[in-house]
Coordinates of C-alpha atoms in Angstrom, one line a residue:
L1 CA 0.2 -29.6 -12.6
R2 CA -2.2 -32.6 -13.2
V3 CA -3.2 -33.6 -16.7
D4 CA -4.8 -36.7 -18.1
A5 CA -1.5 -38.5 -18.1
G6 CA -0.9 -37.7 -14.4
A7 CA 1.1 -35.2 -12.5
R8 CA 3.8 -33.2 -14.4
I9 CA 6.5 -30.9 -13.0
V10 CA 6.4 -27.4 -14.5
V11 CA 9.4 -25.9 -12.7
N12 CA 11.4 -26.9 -9.7
D13 CA 14.9 -25.6 -10.5
L14 CA 14.5 -21.9 -10.3
D15 CA 14.8 -19.7 -7.1
F16 CA 12.2 -17.3 -8.4
R17 CA 8.4 -16.9 -8.0
S18 CA 6.4 -18.6 -10.7
T19 CA 2.6 -19.1 -10.9
G20 CA 0.5 -20.8 -13.6
E21 CA -3.1 -21.0 -14.8
M22 CA -4.7 -23.3 -17.3
A23 CA -5.8 -21.9 -20.7
G24 CA -7.4 -24.9 -22.5
D25 CA -4.6 -27.2 -23.5
S26 CA -1.9 -24.8 -22.4
I27 CA -0.5 -23.4 -19.2
V28 CA 0.2 -19.7 -18.8
I29 CA 3.1 -19.0 -16.5
R30 CA 4.0 -15.7 -14.8
T31 CA 7.5 -15.5 -13.4
N32 CA 10.2 -13.1 -12.2
W33 CA 12.9 -15.4 -13.4
D34 CA 15.6 -13.1 -14.7
A35 CA 12.9 -10.4 -14.9
P36 CA 12.3 -8.3 -11.7
N37 CA 9.2 -6.7 -13.2
H38 CA 7.9 -10.2 -14.3
R39 CA 7.2 -11.7 -17.7
V40 CA 4.7 -14.3 -19.1
F41 CA 5.3 -17.6 -20.8
V42 CA 3.0 -20.3 -22.3
A43 CA 3.7 -24.0 -22.5
P44 CA 1.7 -27.1 -23.5
A45 CA -0.1 -28.7 -20.6
N46 CA 1.1 -32.1 -21.5
A47 CA 4.7 -31.0 -21.8
P48 CA 5.1 -28.0 -19.4
E49 CA 8.8 -28.4 -18.7
R50 CA 10.9 -25.2 -18.9
A51 CA 12.4 -26.3 -22.2
N52 CA 9.0 -25.9 -23.8
W53 CA 8.2 -22.4 -22.4
K54 CA 7.4 -19.8 -25.0
L55 CA 7.7 -16.1 -24.1
I56 CA 4.5 -14.2 -24.9
V57 CA 4.8 -11.1 -22.7
P58 CA 8.4 -9.9 -22.2
E59 CA 9.4 -7.8 -19.2
N60 CA 8.6 -4.1 -19.4
A61 CA 11.4 -2.1 -17.7
K62 CA 9.0 0.8 -17.1
A63 CA 5.9 -1.0 -15.9
S64 CA 5.8 -3.8 -13.4
I65 CA 3.3 -6.7 -13.9
Q66 CA 0.9 -6.8 -10.9
G67 CA -1.2 -9.7 -12.0
V68 CA -2.1 -12.1 -14.8
S69 CA -5.5 -13.6 -15.2
L70 CA -7.4 -15.5 -17.9
A71 CA -10.8 -14.8 -19.3
G72 CA -12.6 -15.1 -22.7
G73 CA -9.6 -16.6 -24.4
R74 CA -7.3 -13.8 -23.4
V75 CA -4.3 -13.4 -21.1
F76 CA -5.0 -10.2 -19.2
V77 CA -1.9 -8.6 -17.8
S78 CA -2.2 -5.9 -15.1
Y79 CA 0.5 -3.3 -15.3
L80 CA 1.5 -0.5 -13.0
E81 CA 3.5 2.3 -14.7
D82 CA 4.3 5.5 -12.7
V83 CA 1.7 4.1 -10.2
K84 CA -1.0 4.3 -12.9
P85 CA -2.7 0.9 -13.6
R86 CA -3.8 -0.5 -16.9
I87 CA -4.7 -3.9 -18.2
V88 CA -3.6 -5.3 -21.5
G89 CA -5.1 -8.4 -23.2
Y90 CA -3.0 -10.8 -25.2
D91 CA -3.6 -14.0 -27.1
L92 CA -1.5 -17.1 -26.6
D93 CA 0.9 -16.0 -29.4
G94 CA 1.7 -12.8 -27.5
N95 CA -0.3 -10.5 -29.8
Q96 CA -1.8 -7.5 -28.0
K97 CA -5.6 -7.4 -28.5
E98 CA -6.9 -4.6 -26.2
E99 CA -6.1 -2.2 -23.4
I100 CA -8.3 -1.3 -20.5
A101 CA -7.5 2.0 -18.7
F102 CA -9.2 5.0 -17.1
D103 CA -8.4 8.7 -17.4
T104 CA -9.1 9.2 -13.7
L105 CA -6.3 8.3 -11.3
G106 CA -7.3 5.3 -9.3
N107 CA -7.1 1.6 -8.6
L108 CA -7.9 -0.8 -11.5
A109 CA -8.4 -4.4 -10.2
T110 CA -7.2 -7.5 -12.0
V111 CA -9.7 -9.0 -14.5
S112 CA -11.6 -12.1 -13.3
G113 CA -13.5 -14.7 -15.4
S114 CA -12.7 -18.0 -17.0
W115 CA -10.8 -19.0 -20.1
E116 CA -13.9 -20.5 -21.8
T117 CA -16.5 -17.8 -21.2
P118 CA -16.8 -14.6 -23.3
L119 CA -17.3 -12.2 -20.4
A120 CA -14.8 -10.8 -17.9
F121 CA -15.2 -8.5 -14.9
F122 CA -13.0 -5.9 -13.3
S123 CA -13.5 -3.1 -10.8
F124 CA -12.2 0.5 -10.6
S125 CA -12.2 3.0 -7.7
S126 CA -10.4 6.1 -6.6
F127 CA -10.4 8.2 -3.4
H128 CA -13.5 9.9 -4.7
V129 CA -15.0 7.2 -7.0
P130 CA -16.9 4.3 -5.2
S131 CA -15.9 0.8 -6.3
T132 CA -17.5 0.1 -9.6
I133 CA -17.6 -3.3 -11.3
Y134 CA -17.5 -3.4 -15.1
Q135 CA -18.6 -6.2 -17.4
Y136 CA -16.3 -6.6 -20.4
D137 CA -17.4 -8.4 -23.5
V138 CA -14.0 -9.8 -24.8
A139 CA -15.1 -10.5 -28.3
R140 CA -16.7 -7.1 -28.9
G141 CA -14.2 -5.1 -26.8
Q142 CA -17.1 -3.4 -25.0
R143 CA -17.3 -2.6 -21.3
T144 CA -20.5 -1.7 -19.4
K145 CA -21.1 -0.8 -15.8
F146 CA -22.3 -3.8 -13.9
A147 CA -22.6 -2.6 -10.3
R148 CA -21.5 0.3 -8.2
E149 CA -21.0 0.6 -4.4
S150 CA -23.7 2.9 -3.0
A151 CA -22.2 6.0 -1.5
P152 CA -23.5 9.6 -1.3
V153 CA -20.6 11.2 -3.1
R154 CA -20.3 13.3 -6.2
P155 CA -16.9 12.5 -7.8
E156 CA -17.0 15.6 -9.9
D157 CA -16.7 17.7 -6.8
F158 CA -13.2 16.5 -6.0
V159 CA -9.7 16.5 -7.5
V160 CA -7.1 13.7 -7.3
E161 CA -3.7 14.6 -8.6
Q162 CA -0.3 12.9 -8.6
V163 CA 2.6 14.9 -7.4
W164 CA 6.3 14.1 -7.3
Y165 CA 8.8 15.2 -4.7
P166 CA 12.5 14.6 -3.8
S167 CA 13.4 12.4 -0.9
K168 CA 16.4 13.0 1.3
D169 CA 18.8 11.3 -1.1
G170 CA 17.2 12.9 -4.2
T171 CA 15.0 10.0 -5.2
R172 CA 11.8 11.2 -6.9
V173 CA 8.8 9.8 -5.0
P174 CA 5.1 10.0 -6.1
M175 CA 2.1 10.9 -4.0
F176 CA -1.6 11.1 -4.6
V177 CA -3.4 14.1 -3.2
M178 CA -7.1 14.6 -3.0
Y179 CA -9.1 17.8 -2.2
K180 CA -12.3 19.6 -3.1
K181 CA -12.4 21.6 -6.3
G182 CA -11.5 25.2 -5.8
L183 CA -9.2 24.6 -2.9
Q184 CA -6.6 27.4 -2.5
R185 CA -3.1 26.5 -1.4
N186 CA -3.0 29.1 1.4
G187 CA -0.9 27.0 3.8
A188 CA -3.7 26.5 6.3
H189 CA -5.6 23.3 5.3
P190 CA -5.8 20.4 7.9
T191 CA -4.2 17.5 6.1
I192 CA -4.0 13.7 6.6
L193 CA -1.0 11.9 5.1
T194 CA -0.8 8.1 5.0
G195 CA 1.6 5.5 3.6
Y196 CA 2.8 1.9 3.9
G197 CA 6.1 1.2 2.2
G198 CA 6.6 -2.5 2.7
F199 CA 6.2 -6.1 1.5
T200 CA 5.8 -5.1 -2.2
A201 CA 2.3 -3.5 -1.4
S202 CA 1.3 -0.7 -3.8
L203 CA -0.7 2.2 -2.3
L204 CA -3.1 3.2 -5.1
P205 CA -6.1 5.6 -4.7
S206 CA -9.0 3.5 -3.5
F207 CA -12.4 4.7 -2.3
T208 CA -12.5 5.6 1.4
S209 CA -15.3 7.3 3.2
K210 CA -12.7 8.8 5.5
A211 CA -11.1 10.7 2.6
I212 CA -14.4 11.9 1.4
A213 CA -15.6 13.1 4.8
W214 CA -12.3 14.9 5.3
A215 CA -12.1 16.5 1.8
E216 CA -15.8 17.7 2.0
L217 CA -14.8 20.0 4.8
G218 CA -12.2 21.7 2.6
R219 CA -9.3 19.6 3.8
V220 CA -6.5 17.6 2.1
Y221 CA -5.9 13.8 2.0
G222 CA -2.6 12.3 0.7
G223 CA -1.1 8.9 0.2
A224 CA 2.6 8.5 -0.5
N225 CA 4.2 5.7 -2.6
L226 CA 7.2 5.0 -0.5
R227 CA 10.2 2.8 -1.2
G228 CA 9.6 -0.7 0.2
G229 CA 6.4 -1.0 -1.7
G230 CA 5.8 -2.5 -5.1
E231 CA 4.8 0.5 -7.1
F232 CA 7.9 0.3 -9.3
G233 CA 8.6 -3.4 -9.1
E234 CA 11.1 -5.4 -7.1
A235 CA 13.8 -2.8 -7.3
W236 CA 11.6 -0.3 -5.5
H237 CA 10.8 -2.9 -2.8
R238 CA 14.4 -3.7 -2.2
A239 CA 15.3 0.0 -2.0
G240 CA 13.2 0.2 1.2
M241 CA 13.9 -3.1 3.0
R242 CA 16.5 -4.5 5.4
E243 CA 19.5 -2.2 5.6
H244 CA 17.7 0.3 3.4
K245 CA 14.6 0.5 5.5
Q246 CA 15.4 4.1 6.6
A247 CA 14.7 5.2 3.0
T248 CA 11.0 4.4 3.6
F249 CA 10.9 6.7 6.5
D250 CA 12.9 9.4 4.7
D251 CA 10.4 9.2 1.8
F252 CA 7.5 9.7 4.3
I253 CA 9.1 12.6 6.1
A254 CA 9.8 14.2 2.7
A255 CA 6.1 13.8 1.8
G256 CA 5.2 15.8 4.9
E257 CA 7.8 18.4 4.1
F258 CA 6.4 18.7 0.5
L259 CA 2.9 19.3 1.7
I260 CA 4.1 22.1 4.0
R261 CA 6.5 23.6 1.4
E262 CA 3.8 23.6 -1.3
R263 CA 1.4 25.4 1.0
F264 CA -1.2 22.6 1.4
T265 CA -0.8 22.7 5.2
P266 CA 1.4 23.8 8.1
S267 CA 2.9 21.3 10.5
R268 CA 0.4 22.3 13.2
H269 CA -2.4 21.0 10.9
L270 CA -0.6 17.9 9.6
G271 CA -1.8 14.5 10.8
I272 CA -0.2 11.1 9.8
T273 CA -1.9 7.7 9.9
G274 CA -0.8 4.2 9.3
G275 CA -1.4 0.6 10.4
S276 CA 0.7 -2.5 10.8
N277 CA 3.9 -1.8 8.8
G278 CA 2.3 1.6 8.3
G279 CA 2.2 1.9 12.1
L280 CA 5.9 1.4 12.2
L281 CA 6.2 4.1 9.5
V282 CA 4.3 6.8 11.4
M283 CA 6.0 6.1 14.7
A284 CA 9.4 6.2 13.0
M285 CA 8.5 9.7 11.7
A286 CA 7.1 10.7 15.1
T287 CA 10.3 9.7 16.9
Q288 CA 12.7 11.0 14.2
R289 CA 10.9 14.3 13.4
P290 CA 8.4 15.0 16.3
E291 CA 8.0 18.6 15.2
L292 CA 6.8 17.8 11.7
A293 CA 3.3 16.6 12.5
R294 CA 0.6 17.6 15.0
A295 CA -1.2 14.3 15.3
V296 CA -0.7 10.6 14.7
V297 CA -3.2 7.7 14.4
C298 CA -1.2 4.4 14.7
D299 CA -3.2 1.2 14.5
Y300 CA -2.0 -2.4 15.1
P301 CA 1.6 -1.3 14.8
L302 CA 5.0 -2.8 14.9
I303 CA 7.1 -0.6 17.2
D304 CA 9.6 -2.5 19.2
M305 CA 11.6 -3.8 16.2
L306 CA 14.3 -5.5 18.4
R307 CA 11.7 -8.1 19.5
F308 CA 9.1 -8.1 16.7
H309 CA 10.2 -11.5 15.4
K310 CA 9.6 -13.2 18.8
F311 CA 5.8 -12.9 18.9
L312 CA 2.9 -14.3 16.8
V313 CA 3.9 -14.5 13.1
G314 CA 6.7 -11.8 13.3
G315 CA 9.4 -14.3 12.4
Y316 CA 8.1 -14.5 8.9
W317 CA 8.9 -10.8 8.4
T318 CA 12.7 -11.0 8.9
P319 CA 13.3 -11.2 5.2
D320 CA 11.9 -7.6 4.9
Y321 CA 13.2 -6.1 8.1
G322 CA 16.2 -8.2 9.0
N323 CA 16.8 -10.5 12.0
P324 CA 17.7 -8.7 15.2
D325 CA 19.3 -11.9 16.5
N326 CA 22.0 -11.4 13.9
A327 CA 24.6 -8.8 15.0
D328 CA 24.9 -6.9 11.7
E329 CA 21.1 -6.9 11.1
F330 CA 20.6 -5.8 14.7
A331 CA 22.4 -2.6 13.9
W332 CA 20.1 -1.8 11.0
V333 CA 17.0 -2.4 13.0
R334 CA 18.2 -0.7 16.2
A335 CA 19.0 2.5 14.2
Y336 CA 15.3 3.2 13.5
S337 CA 13.2 1.1 16.0
P338 CA 10.8 3.6 17.4
Y339 CA 10.5 2.1 20.9
Q340 CA 14.3 2.6 21.4
H341 CA 14.2 6.2 20.2
V342 CA 11.7 7.8 22.6
R343 CA 13.6 10.6 24.3
Q344 CA 12.6 11.8 27.7
G345 CA 11.4 15.4 27.8
T346 CA 10.6 15.6 24.1
K347 CA 7.2 16.9 23.0
Y348 CA 5.7 14.4 20.6
P349 CA 2.6 14.7 18.3
A350 CA -0.7 13.9 20.0
T351 CA -1.0 10.2 19.3
L352 CA -3.9 7.7 19.2
F353 CA -2.7 4.1 19.4
I354 CA -5.2 1.4 18.4
T355 CA -4.8 -2.4 19.0
G356 CA -6.7 -5.3 20.5
D357 CA -6.6 -8.7 22.1
A358 CA -7.8 -10.5 19.0
D359 CA -4.9 -9.4 16.8
T360 CA -3.3 -12.6 15.5
R361 CA -0.7 -10.9 13.3
V362 CA 1.0 -8.1 15.2
A363 CA 1.2 -8.6 19.0
P364 CA -0.7 -5.8 20.8
L365 CA 2.2 -5.5 23.2
H366 CA 3.8 -3.1 20.7
A367 CA 1.2 -0.4 21.1
R368 CA 0.8 -1.1 24.9
K369 CA 4.5 -0.6 25.6
M370 CA 4.8 2.4 23.4
T371 CA 1.8 4.1 25.0
A372 CA 3.2 3.6 28.5
L373 CA 6.7 4.7 27.5
M374 CA 5.5 7.9 25.8
Q375 CA 3.1 8.8 28.5
H376 CA 6.0 8.5 31.0
D377 CA 8.7 10.2 29.0
A378 CA 7.0 12.7 26.6
D379 CA 6.7 16.4 27.5
N380 CA 3.0 16.5 26.3
G381 CA 0.2 18.4 27.9
P382 CA -3.5 17.6 28.2
G383 CA -4.1 19.1 24.8
D384 CA -1.8 16.7 23.0
P385 CA -2.3 13.4 24.8
I386 CA -0.9 10.0 24.2
L387 CA -3.9 7.6 24.1
L388 CA -4.5 3.9 23.7
R389 CA -7.8 2.6 22.2
Y390 CA -7.9 -1.1 23.1
H391 CA -10.4 -3.5 21.5
V392 CA -10.9 -6.6 23.6
A393 CA -12.6 -8.4 20.7
G394 CA -10.9 -6.6 17.7
G395 CA -7.8 -7.4 15.7
H396 CA -5.5 -6.7 12.8
S397 CA -7.7 -8.1 10.0
G398 CA -11.0 -6.4 10.8
G399 CA -14.2 -8.5 10.5
E400 CA -16.2 -6.3 12.8
P401 CA -19.9 -5.6 12.3
L402 CA -20.7 -2.5 10.3
K403 CA -21.9 -0.5 13.3
V404 CA -18.5 -1.2 15.0
Q405 CA -16.6 -0.2 11.9
V406 CA -18.5 3.1 11.8
K407 CA -17.9 3.7 15.5
N408 CA -14.1 3.0 15.1
A409 CA -13.9 5.3 12.1
A410 CA -15.7 8.0 13.9
E411 CA -13.3 7.7 16.8
E412 CA -10.2 8.0 14.6
M413 CA -11.6 10.9 12.5
G414 CA -12.9 12.6 15.7
F415 CA -9.4 12.5 17.1
L416 CA -7.9 14.1 14.0
Y417 CA -10.7 16.7 13.8
W418 CA -9.9 17.7 17.4
Q419 CA -6.1 17.9 16.9
L420 CA -5.9 19.4 13.4
K421 CA -8.7 22.0 13.6

C-alpha cells in the first residue's frame, strides 16, 4: 500500500488470502483469515497494520462472500447462499444500508463503480434472461435498467428451478434445471447436463443461447453445483479436491440419476457436456458409468491425469488434484484418471472431443490420446462414434470471431440433437 508517507505493509504474516481496496482515507480488507467464508475489515490508510484492523462484516456461516467492491461510499459485499446471490451494502462502521437481490434464480454480478461517485453498476442474468446491466443510485437506493443484451428470447416462456438430490454418500447437492413452461415429466425429454466442480468456481445460471435453443424445442437443460466448486465456500471446495476428488464425480453421476429418476429423461436421451476441468468431469462419468448417458461433448479436457502436470501450465493445478509424482497422491489420481480406465470391449457414449493447437492452458494431447484409445478399444458402432474436432487456430480461452463461435456452437448442438433425438 502506498500513501503520502510512502509504502506501508498491510499484512505479511498470515498464510491466508487477503485483498484490499482504498475507500478515501481507509483501506477495506477482505480476508479468509480464520474465516473460510471470508470477512471484511477496515483500517486507516496511514496505519494499515493488522493491529489497527476493525471488523465491519463478520463471517456468515451460511453464506460465502464471493466479492467485495466499493462504490458511492458503500462497501458492497456479494454473498452466495444456497447458490442464490445477493449483494449487501455496508458503511465503514459495518451498518447494513441496502440489499440487492432478484426473485428470479440467476447470476448477480459484483457491483462496480468508485468510492467517490454516487452511481454504481451491476449485471444480472439467468439461463433465460439475457445479461442486463443496472444502474444503482446509492443515495436514493434506486436501480434502473441501463442496458440489456439483445437476444430474441421471452423469459416468461421458461422455468428455472433449483432442485436438490442426494449424492452417493448422502450429501445434498443442488442443481439448476431449465425447461419450457408446461413441460410434462414423462421420462422422455432429451436433456443436457453440465457441471464443473473445481477450483472454487461457482456454476450459477447465466444466459446461454445453447440452453435457450435446447429448451425451446421442449427439452431440458441442467447445471449441477458439485463439490470442488465454491458454491458453499472453502469447505465445499475442499470436499471435492485432492484425495476427495471422486466426490465431484459422484455428485455428477447422482445428478444424472436424479434426472432419470424424476422422469425428466431416460439415459438414452441424456447428454453430458463439460470443458477443461469439466472435461475431466464428463470423461470420469463416461468411464465410470458408461451406460448412464447417451452422448458426451468434451472440450479442451484434462484426461490423462497421471501426466497433466508435465505440460503447459498443468503444474499449477497440483494443489487441487494432487501431484502424481508423489506416491500417495499418485494413488488418488490413478483411481479416477479417465485415460487409465478405458476398458476394451466396452460400449461408451457417443463422444465429441474438442481441442486445438492454440490451447495454451490444457495440452491438446489429452483429447487426441483419448480419442485414439477409445476408437481402438470401445465397442461402439457407426451410430455412436468417437469423434475429435480439432481447431488448428483455436484454444481454451476462446477469442474466435463471432461467425466461428456460431459455427462451433452449431456443431456441438448438432451432435447432441443427432444423438439424443
